[in-house]
Amino acid sequence: MSQVWAVFKRELKSYFVSPLAYTAIASFLFVMNVLFVFSLNAYETTRRAAAQQLQQVPGAEALVRDIFGGNVMWALVFIVPLVTMRLLAEERRQHTAELLLTAPMTTRQLVLGKFLGAVFILAVMLALIGWQPLLLRMWGDADPAPVWTGFLAALLYGSFLLSIGLLASSLTESTFVAAIIALGLLALVNWGGVAVGQIPIIGPGLEQFTPVENLKALVRGTIETRAVVYFLTMTLFVVDLTARVVDSQRWR
Amino acid sequence: MRAPMIEIENLRKLYGQHEAVKGITFTVRAGEILGFLGPNGAGKSTTMKVMTCLTPPTSGSVRIASHDVLLEPLEVRRAIGFLPETPPLYPEMVVEDYLSFAAEIRRVRRAQRRAAIDAALERCGLVEVRRRLVGNLSKGYRQRVGLAQAVIHEPRILILDEPTVGLDPTQVIEIRTIIRDIGQDRTVILSSHILPEVQATCQRVVIINRGQIVAEGPMEELLHRHGGGSWHFTLRRPPADDGALAALPGLDRLFALGGGRYRAALVPGDDARESAVRALAAGPWGLVEFAPETTTLEEVFREVVLQEARA
């Protein structure tokens, strides 16, 4: 475990001495805040329309769900590749992989340490947009439940995307190529997830296995054990797969 | 006989169709500094990658500190310190932090870490750059940081791949001194295609070419074997006719090099050298020098590699 900790600490230091972490975090905040304004406007329009027709006005928690279930989901597709692209590709390019792979630790420990470093960045990003749901909670009277499960959902979903980005980074020596691969895979996870629901007959049945649907289940406001387990297993599976890819590269 | 630390038996390594290492066998014992020589592309780096568990052997066995690289890779990695051909450095880290990280992943206990870092800095002459960024260091210093990283956990076995490549002569001498110093209490194997390098630091050499061992043995023996046991001597007043010298006891195959200098072999027997020297000194020629012909490793190397190429 101490090896994982060592790799994790070095990863964080490395993130914060390069402009990369700052760029990724700043871009995320920018995108999220722009989307927040759009969401507010859209919410306002719906609210007025509902009020005019004397229907029940949706609560601000609808907006909270929008932030975690929509905005975060799309913003991460573009931010995650930035966070993960150098994780393993850079180690190979600058030959530091040889240091890590000849040290007495398993490839899993190495990959896990790197993954957790990226998760930390994600946590920082989510903490920094935390004012949005909290604002809605304090002044918009939003239900507290979606606020908290929303953070959990975003963290779990984001971690899953990070694991995919990590896998992409293990496939190449070039950070740029790693970012492009990650972007492609993440877009597939999101759009693919949405598209599955559109398939006639079997679509609705398959939908519950998509990351997108599990994210939505969590954002609703209750901790869905099924969704939590879903994300944890999927993420660990991809992290483990990454370790296997790195190991298999020894044979070449 | 001291315990074998590196045992390589019939190691073969294929990359696709290309056979980089074609069945080599050698042993390095505790406390030895072994030079692993060969031209570029001979299979040195590949062999070292197998020894450090970076890549598995295609066949044959490699045991490091009695642990098989395939069966107990973590035990093997615990026993070794490795400096790859390109030093594995993080340019964005400060020297000290980098070494601290290296110590941590090499399982140096927290309580001993500070001392280990200080010792490595001291040993590799890095004290004055300890707070500098690795990326801003000169090539020579980077190489030293790479070396410090390899010794930080006091490994029993040190594997150095071309430790002085690309350094200027002063830096080469400094690195050599560090290696010799470190080699006093541990097993070292260092690869090189630069011969004086190996001659200056190693007690024993293994020469490989195109994936096969072409010569092996203690440094002196190898030099002697390929030097053919020749001697040379210098006379202040050489005779006009070599015949007088050729007739002297002990000397054989006399060859005049000009300017009073001669080369000769000694006839077999224990007292050949003594009688030759006595006869030369007794004569009217003024013997001023009598010494073994020194062959450089370079000559040995060229000889064995060329033989190989012709065969």
JSON list of N, CA, C and O in Angstrom, two decimals, chain B residues 100-143:
[
{"chain": "B", "resi": 100, "resn": "SER", "atom": "N", "xyz": [13.87, 10.88, -2.96]},
{"chain": "B", "resi": 100, "resn": "SER", "atom": "CA", "xyz": [12.95, 10.46, -1.90]},
{"chain": "B", "resi": 100, "resn": "SER", "atom": "C", "xyz": [11.89, 9.53, -2.49]},
{"chain": "B", "resi": 100, "resn": "SER", "atom": "O", "xyz": [11.55, 8.50, -1.89]},
{"chain": "B", "resi": 101, "resn": "PHE", "atom": "N", "xyz": [11.40, 9.89, -3.67]},
{"chain": "B", "resi": 101, "resn": "PHE", "atom": "CA", "xyz": [10.42, 9.04, -4.35]},
{"chain": "B", "resi": 101, "resn": "PHE", "atom": "C", "xyz": [11.03, 7.68, -4.68]},
{"chain": "B", "resi": 101, "resn": "PHE", "atom": "O", "xyz": [10.43, 6.63, -4.44]},
{"chain": "B", "resi": 102, "resn": "ALA", "atom": "N", "xyz": [12.26, 7.72, -5.23]},
{"chain": "B", "resi": 102, "resn": "ALA", "atom": "CA", "xyz": [12.95, 6.47, -5.59]},
{"chain": "B", "resi": 102, "resn": "ALA", "atom": "C", "xyz": [13.11, 5.59, -4.35]},
{"chain": "B", "resi": 102, "resn": "ALA", "atom": "O", "xyz": [12.88, 4.38, -4.39]},
{"chain": "B", "resi": 103, "resn": "ALA", "atom": "N", "xyz": [13.46, 6.22, -3.21]},
{"chain": "B", "resi": 103, "resn": "ALA", "atom": "CA", "xyz": [13.65, 5.46, -1.97]},
{"chain": "B", "resi": 103, "resn": "ALA", "atom": "C", "xyz": [12.33, 4.85, -1.52]},
{"chain": "B", "resi": 103, "resn": "ALA", "atom": "O", "xyz": [12.28, 3.71, -1.07]},
{"chain": "B", "resi": 104, "resn": "GLU", "atom": "N", "xyz": [11.27, 5.62, -1.69]},
{"chain": "B", "resi": 104, "resn": "GLU", "atom": "CA", "xyz": [9.96, 5.15, -1.25]},
{"chain": "B", "resi": 104, "resn": "GLU", "atom": "C", "xyz": [9.49, 3.94, -2.04]},
{"chain": "B", "resi": 104, "resn": "GLU", "atom": "O", "xyz": [9.04, 2.96, -1.46]},
{"chain": "B", "resi": 105, "resn": "ILE", "atom": "N", "xyz": [9.58, 4.04, -3.37]},
{"chain": "B", "resi": 105, "resn": "ILE", "atom": "CA", "xyz": [9.10, 2.89, -4.15]},
{"chain": "B", "resi": 105, "resn": "ILE", "atom": "C", "xyz": [10.06, 1.71, -4.03]},
{"chain": "B", "resi": 105, "resn": "ILE", "atom": "O", "xyz": [9.69, 0.59, -4.30]},
{"chain": "B", "resi": 106, "resn": "ARG", "atom": "N", "xyz": [11.29, 1.96, -3.60]},
{"chain": "B", "resi": 106, "resn": "ARG", "atom": "CA", "xyz": [12.24, 0.86, -3.36]},
{"chain": "B", "resi": 106, "resn": "ARG", "atom": "C", "xyz": [12.14, 0.35, -1.93]},
{"chain": "B", "resi": 106, "resn": "ARG", "atom": "O", "xyz": [13.00, -0.39, -1.47]},
{"chain": "B", "resi": 107, "resn": "ARG", "atom": "N", "xyz": [11.11, 0.78, -1.24]},
{"chain": "B", "resi": 107, "resn": "ARG", "atom": "CA", "xyz": [10.83, 0.28, 0.11]},
{"chain": "B", "resi": 107, "resn": "ARG", "atom": "C", "xyz": [11.91, 0.57, 1.13]},
{"chain": "B", "resi": 107, "resn": "ARG", "atom": "O", "xyz": [12.22, -0.27, 1.98]},
{"chain": "B", "resi": 108, "resn": "VAL", "atom": "N", "xyz": [12.49, 1.76, 1.05]},
{"chain": "B", "resi": 108, "resn": "VAL", "atom": "CA", "xyz": [13.38, 2.18, 2.13]},
{"chain": "B", "resi": 108, "resn": "VAL", "atom": "C", "xyz": [12.48, 2.67, 3.25]},
{"chain": "B", "resi": 108, "resn": "VAL", "atom": "O", "xyz": [11.57, 3.46, 3.00]},
{"chain": "B", "resi": 109, "resn": "ARG", "atom": "N", "xyz": [12.69, 2.19, 4.47]},
{"chain": "B", "resi": 109, "resn": "ARG", "atom": "CA", "xyz": [11.79, 2.57, 5.57]},
{"chain": "B", "resi": 109, "resn": "ARG", "atom": "C", "xyz": [11.85, 4.07, 5.83]},
{"chain": "B", "resi": 109, "resn": "ARG", "atom": "O", "xyz": [12.90, 4.69, 5.68]},
{"chain": "B", "resi": 110, "resn": "ARG", "atom": "N", "xyz": [10.71, 4.60, 6.24]},
{"chain": "B", "resi": 110, "resn": "ARG", "atom": "CA", "xyz": [10.60, 6.04, 6.43]},
{"chain": "B", "resi": 110, "resn": "ARG", "atom": "C", "xyz": [11.72, 6.58, 7.36]},
{"chain": "B", "resi": 110, "resn": "ARG", "atom": "O", "xyz": [12.30, 7.62, 7.08]},
{"chain": "B", "resi": 111, "resn": "ALA", "atom": "N", "xyz": [12.01, 5.83, 8.42]},
{"chain": "B", "resi": 111, "resn": "ALA", "atom": "CA", "xyz": [13.00, 6.30, 9.39]},
{"chain": "B", "resi": 111, "resn": "ALA", "atom": "C", "xyz": [14.39, 6.40, 8.77]},
{"chain": "B", "resi": 111, "resn": "ALA", "atom": "O", "xyz": [15.20, 7.24, 9.18]},
{"chain": "B", "resi": 112, "resn": "GLN", "atom": "N", "xyz": [14.65, 5.54, 7.79]},
{"chain": "B", "resi": 112, "resn": "GLN", "atom": "CA", "xyz": [16.00, 5.54, 7.19]},
{"chain": "B", "resi": 112, "resn": "GLN", "atom": "C", "xyz": [16.08, 6.36, 5.91]},
{"chain": "B", "resi": 112, "resn": "GLN", "atom": "O", "xyz": [17.15, 6.51, 5.33]},
{"chain": "B", "resi": 113, "resn": "ARG", "atom": "N", "xyz": [14.95, 6.88, 5.48]},
{"chain": "B", "resi": 113, "resn": "ARG", "atom": "CA", "xyz": [14.91, 7.51, 4.17]},
{"chain": "B", "resi": 113, "resn": "ARG", "atom": "C", "xyz": [15.83, 8.73, 4.08]},
{"chain": "B", "resi": 113, "resn": "ARG", "atom": "O", "xyz": [16.60, 8.87, 3.14]},
{"chain": "B", "resi": 114, "resn": "ARG", "atom": "N", "xyz": [15.74, 9.58, 5.10]},
{"chain": "B", "resi": 114, "resn": "ARG", "atom": "CA", "xyz": [16.56, 10.81, 5.11]},
{"chain": "B", "resi": 114, "resn": "ARG", "atom": "C", "xyz": [18.05, 10.45, 4.98]},
{"chain": "B", "resi": 114, "resn": "ARG", "atom": "O", "xyz": [18.77, 11.00, 4.17]},
{"chain": "B", "resi": 115, "resn": "ALA", "atom": "N", "xyz": [18.46, 9.48, 5.78]},
{"chain": "B", "resi": 115, "resn": "ALA", "atom": "CA", "xyz": [19.87, 9.08, 5.78]},
{"chain": "B", "resi": 115, "resn": "ALA", "atom": "C", "xyz": [20.27, 8.50, 4.43]},
{"chain": "B", "resi": 115, "resn": "ALA", "atom": "O", "xyz": [21.36, 8.76, 3.91]},
{"chain": "B", "resi": 116, "resn": "ALA", "atom": "N", "xyz": [19.35, 7.72, 3.85]},
{"chain": "B", "resi": 116, "resn": "ALA", "atom": "CA", "xyz": [19.63, 7.09, 2.55]},
{"chain": "B", "resi": 116, "resn": "ALA", "atom": "C", "xyz": [19.81, 8.15, 1.48]},
{"chain": "B", "resi": 116, "resn": "ALA", "atom": "O", "xyz": [20.70, 8.05, 0.63]},
{"chain": "B", "resi": 117, "resn": "ILE", "atom": "N", "xyz": [18.95, 9.17, 1.52]},
{"chain": "B", "resi": 117, "resn": "ILE", "atom": "CA", "xyz": [19.04, 10.23, 0.51]},
{"chain": "B", "resi": 117, "resn": "ILE", "atom": "C", "xyz": [20.36, 10.98, 0.68]},
{"chain": "B", "resi": 117, "resn": "ILE", "atom": "O", "xyz": [21.08, 11.22, -0.30]},
{"chain": "B", "resi": 118, "resn": "ASP", "atom": "N", "xyz": [20.68, 11.32, 1.91]},
{"chain": "B", "resi": 118, "resn": "ASP", "atom": "CA", "xyz": [21.93, 12.05, 2.16]},
{"chain": "B", "resi": 118, "resn": "ASP", "atom": "C", "xyz": [23.14, 11.25, 1.70]},
{"chain": "B", "resi": 118, "resn": "ASP", "atom": "O", "xyz": [24.07, 11.78, 1.09]},
{"chain": "B", "resi": 119, "resn": "ALA", "atom": "N", "xyz": [23.12, 9.95, 1.99]},
{"chain": "B", "resi": 119, "resn": "ALA", "atom": "CA", "xyz": [24.24, 9.09, 1.60]},
{"chain": "B", "resi": 119, "resn": "ALA", "atom": "C", "xyz": [24.38, 9.05, 0.08]},
{"chain": "B", "resi": 119, "resn": "ALA", "atom": "O", "xyz": [25.49, 9.15, -0.46]},
{"chain": "B", "resi": 120, "resn": "ALA", "atom": "N", "xyz": [23.25, 8.93, -0.61]},
{"chain": "B", "resi": 120, "resn": "ALA", "atom": "CA", "xyz": [23.28, 8.85, -2.08]},
{"chain": "B", "resi": 120, "resn": "ALA", "atom": "C", "xyz": [23.76, 10.17, -2.68]},
{"chain": "B", "resi": 120, "resn": "ALA", "atom": "O", "xyz": [24.54, 10.19, -3.64]},
{"chain": "B", "resi": 121, "resn": "LEU", "atom": "N", "xyz": [23.30, 11.28, -2.11]},
{"chain": "B", "resi": 121, "resn": "LEU", "atom": "CA", "xyz": [23.72, 12.60, -2.60]},
{"chain": "B", "resi": 121, "resn": "LEU", "atom": "C", "xyz": [25.23, 12.76, -2.44]},
{"chain": "B", "resi": 121, "resn": "LEU", "atom": "O", "xyz": [25.93, 13.19, -3.35]},
{"chain": "B", "resi": 122, "resn": "GLU", "atom": "N", "xyz": [25.69, 12.36, -1.27]},
{"chain": "B", "resi": 122, "resn": "GLU", "atom": "CA", "xyz": [27.11, 12.47, -0.94]},
{"chain": "B", "resi": 122, "resn": "GLU", "atom": "C", "xyz": [27.94, 11.61, -1.89]},
{"chain": "B", "resi": 122, "resn": "GLU", "atom": "O", "xyz": [28.88, 12.06, -2.52]},
{"chain": "B", "resi": 123, "resn": "ARG", "atom": "N", "xyz": [27.52, 10.36, -1.99]},
{"chain": "B", "resi": 123, "resn": "ARG", "atom": "CA", "xyz": [28.25, 9.38, -2.77]},
{"chain": "B", "resi": 123, "resn": "ARG", "atom": "C", "xyz": [28.36, 9.77, -4.24]},
{"chain": "B", "resi": 123, "resn": "ARG", "atom": "O", "xyz": [29.39, 9.57, -4.87]},
{"chain": "B", "resi": 124, "resn": "CYS", "atom": "N", "xyz": [27.31, 10.32, -4.78]},
{"chain": "B", "resi": 124, "resn": "CYS", "atom": "CA", "xyz": [27.30, 10.64, -6.21]},
{"chain": "B", "resi": 124, "resn": "CYS", "atom": "C", "xyz": [27.63, 12.11, -6.49]},
{"chain": "B", "resi": 124, "resn": "CYS", "atom": "O", "xyz": [27.46, 12.58, -7.62]},
{"chain": "B", "resi": 125, "resn": "GLY", "atom": "N", "xyz": [28.09, 12.80, -5.47]},
{"chain": "B", "resi": 125, "resn": "GLY", "atom": "CA", "xyz": [28.52, 14.18, -5.67]},
{"chain": "B", "resi": 125, "resn": "GLY", "atom": "C", "xyz": [27.40, 15.11, -6.08]},
{"chain": "B", "resi": 125, "resn": "GLY", "atom": "O", "xyz": [27.54, 15.93, -6.98]},
{"chain": "B", "resi": 126, "resn": "LEU", "atom": "N", "xyz": [26.26, 14.98, -5.41]},
{"chain": "B", "resi": 126, "resn": "LEU", "atom": "CA", "xyz": [25.09, 15.77, -5.81]},
{"chain": "B", "resi": 126, "resn": "LEU", "atom": "C", "xyz": [24.69, 16.78, -4.74]},
{"chain": "B", "resi": 126, "resn": "LEU", "atom": "O", "xyz": [23.65, 17.43, -4.86]},
{"chain": "B", "resi": 127, "resn": "VAL", "atom": "N", "xyz": [25.51, 16.87, -3.68]},
{"chain": "B", "resi": 127, "resn": "VAL", "atom": "CA", "xyz": [25.10, 17.69, -2.54]},
{"chain": "B", "resi": 127, "resn": "VAL", "atom": "C", "xyz": [24.79, 19.13, -2.95]},
{"chain": "B", "resi": 127, "resn": "VAL", "atom": "O", "xyz": [23.78, 19.70, -2.53]},
{"chain": "B", "resi": 128, "resn": "GLU", "atom": "N", "xyz": [25.60, 19.68, -3.84]},
{"chain": "B", "resi": 128, "resn": "GLU", "atom": "CA", "xyz": [25.39, 21.09, -4.18]},
{"chain": "B", "resi": 128, "resn": "GLU", "atom": "C", "xyz": [24.21, 21.35, -5.12]},
{"chain": "B", "resi": 128, "resn": "GLU", "atom": "O", "xyz": [23.80, 22.48, -5.29]},
{"chain": "B", "resi": 129, "resn": "VAL", "atom": "N", "xyz": [23.67, 20.27, -5.72]},
{"chain": "B", "resi": 129, "resn": "VAL", "atom": "CA", "xyz": [22.51, 20.46, -6.60]},
{"chain": "B", "resi": 129, "resn": "VAL", "atom": "C", "xyz": [21.24, 19.87, -6.01]},
{"chain": "B", "resi": 129, "resn": "VAL", "atom": "O", "xyz": [20.24, 19.72, -6.72]},
{"chain": "B", "resi": 130, "resn": "ARG", "atom": "N", "xyz": [21.25, 19.54, -4.73]},
{"chain": "B", "resi": 130, "resn": "ARG", "atom": "CA", "xyz": [20.13, 18.81, -4.14]},
{"chain": "B", "resi": 130, "resn": "ARG", "atom": "C", "xyz": [18.78, 19.52, -4.29]},
{"chain": "B", "resi": 130, "resn": "ARG", "atom": "O", "xyz": [17.75, 18.88, -4.36]},
{"chain": "B", "resi": 131, "resn": "ARG", "atom": "N", "xyz": [18.78, 20.84, -4.32]},
{"chain": "B", "resi": 131, "resn": "ARG", "atom": "CA", "xyz": [17.51, 21.58, -4.44]},
{"chain": "B", "resi": 131, "resn": "ARG", "atom": "C", "xyz": [17.22, 22.02, -5.87]},
{"chain": "B", "resi": 131, "resn": "ARG", "atom": "O", "xyz": [16.30, 22.79, -6.10]},
{"chain": "B", "resi": 132, "resn": "ARG", "atom": "N", "xyz": [18.03, 21.58, -6.83]},
{"chain": "B", "resi": 132, "resn": "ARG", "atom": "CA", "xyz": [17.79, 22.00, -8.22]},
{"chain": "B", "resi": 132, "resn": "ARG", "atom": "C", "xyz": [16.80, 21.07, -8.91]},
{"chain": "B", "resi": 132, "resn": "ARG", "atom": "O", "xyz": [16.65, 19.92, -8.54]},
{"chain": "B", "resi": 133, "resn": "LEU", "atom": "N", "xyz": [16.15, 21.62, -9.94]},
{"chain": "B", "resi": 133, "resn": "LEU", "atom": "CA", "xyz": [15.25, 20.79, -10.73]},
{"chain": "B", "resi": 133, "resn": "LEU", "atom": "C", "xyz": [16.06, 19.84, -11.61]},
{"chain": "B", "resi": 133, "resn": "LEU", "atom": "O", "xyz": [17.03, 20.26, -12.24]},
{"chain": "B", "resi": 134, "resn": "VAL", "atom": "N", "xyz": [15.65, 18.60, -11.66]},
{"chain": "B", "resi": 134, "resn": "VAL", "atom": "CA", "xyz": [16.37, 17.61, -12.46]},
{"chain": "B", "resi": 134, "resn": "VAL", "atom": "C", "xyz": [16.47, 18.06, -13.92]},
{"chain": "B", "resi": 134, "resn": "VAL", "atom": "O", "xyz": [17.49, 17.92, -14.57]},
{"chain": "B", "resi": 135, "resn": "GLY", "atom": "N", "xyz": [15.38, 18.66, -14.41]},
{"chain": "B", "resi": 135, "resn": "GLY", "atom": "CA", "xyz": [15.35, 19.09, -15.81]},
{"chain": "B", "resi": 135, "resn": "GLY", "atom": "C", "xyz": [16.36, 20.17, -16.14]},
{"chain": "B", "resi": 135, "resn": "GLY", "atom": "O", "xyz": [16.70, 20.38, -17.31]},
{"chain": "B", "resi": 136, "resn": "ASN", "atom": "N", "xyz": [16.85, 20.88, -15.12]},
{"chain": "B", "resi": 136, "resn": "ASN", "atom": "CA", "xyz": [17.81, 21.96, -15.39]},
{"chain": "B", "resi": 136, "resn": "ASN", "atom": "C", "xyz": [19.26, 21.52, -15.24]},
{"chain": "B", "resi": 136, "resn": "ASN", "atom": "O", "xyz": [20.17, 22.33, -15.38]},
{"chain": "B", "resi": 137, "resn": "LEU", "atom": "N", "xyz": [19.47, 20.25, -14.92]},
{"chain": "B", "resi": 137, "resn": "LEU", "atom": "CA", "xyz": [20.84, 19.78, -14.68]},
{"chain": "B", "resi": 137, "resn": "LEU", "atom": "C", "xyz": [21.55, 19.45, -16.00]},
{"chain": "B", "resi": 137, "resn": "LEU", "atom": "O", "xyz": [20.90, 19.13, -17.00]},
{"chain": "B", "resi": 138, "resn": "SER", "atom": "N", "xyz": [22.87, 19.51, -15.96]},
{"chain": "B", "resi": 138, "resn": "SER", "atom": "CA", "xyz": [23.65, 19.12, -17.13]},
{"chain": "B", "resi": 138, "resn": "SER", "atom": "C", "xyz": [23.61, 17.60, -17.26]},
{"chain": "B", "resi": 138, "resn": "SER", "atom": "O", "xyz": [23.22, 16.88, -16.35]},
{"chain": "B", "resi": 139, "resn": "LYS", "atom": "N", "xyz": [24.02, 17.13, -18.42]},
{"chain": "B", "resi": 139, "resn": "LYS", "atom": "CA", "xyz": [23.96, 15.70, -18.71]},
{"chain": "B", "resi": 139, "resn": "LYS", "atom": "C", "xyz": [24.74, 14.87, -17.67]},
{"chain": "B", "resi": 139, "resn": "LYS", "atom": "O", "xyz": [24.29, 13.81, -17.24]},
{"chain": "B", "resi": 140, "resn": "GLY", "atom": "N", "xyz": [25.90, 15.37, -17.30]},
{"chain": "B", "resi": 140, "resn": "GLY", "atom": "CA", "xyz": [26.73, 14.65, -16.33]},
{"chain": "B", "resi": 140, "resn": "GLY", "atom": "C", "xyz": [26.02, 14.51, -14.98]},
{"chain": "B", "resi": 140, "resn": "GLY", "atom": "O", "xyz": [26.03, 13.45, -14.37]},
{"chain": "B", "resi": 141, "resn": "TYR", "atom": "N", "xyz": [25.42, 15.60, -14.55]},
{"chain": "B", "resi": 141, "resn": "TYR", "atom": "CA", "xyz": [24.69, 15.56, -13.28]},
{"chain": "B", "resi": 141, "resn": "TYR", "atom": "C", "xyz": [23.48, 14.66, -13.35]},
{"chain": "B", "resi": 141, "resn": "TYR", "atom": "O", "xyz": [23.15, 13.95, -12.41]},
{"chain": "B", "resi": 142, "resn": "ARG", "atom": "N", "xyz": [22.81, 14.68, -14.51]},
{"chain": "B", "resi": 142, "resn": "ARG", "atom": "CA", "xyz": [21.63, 13.82, -14.66]},
{"chain": "B", "resi": 142, "resn": "ARG", "atom": "C", "xyz": [22.02, 12.36, -14.53]},
{"chain": "B", "resi": 142, "resn": "ARG", "atom": "O", "xyz": [21.32, 11.57, -13.92]},
{"chain": "B", "resi": 143, "resn": "GLN", "atom": "N", "xyz": [23.17, 12.03, -15.15]},
{"chain": "B", "resi": 143, "resn": "GLN", "atom": "CA", "xyz": [23.66, 10.66, -15.08]},
{"chain": "B", "resi": 143, "resn": "GLN", "atom": "C", "xyz": [23.91, 10.29, -13.61]},
{"chain": "B", "resi": 143, "resn": "GLN", "atom": "O", "xyz": [23.61, 9.18, -13.18]}
]
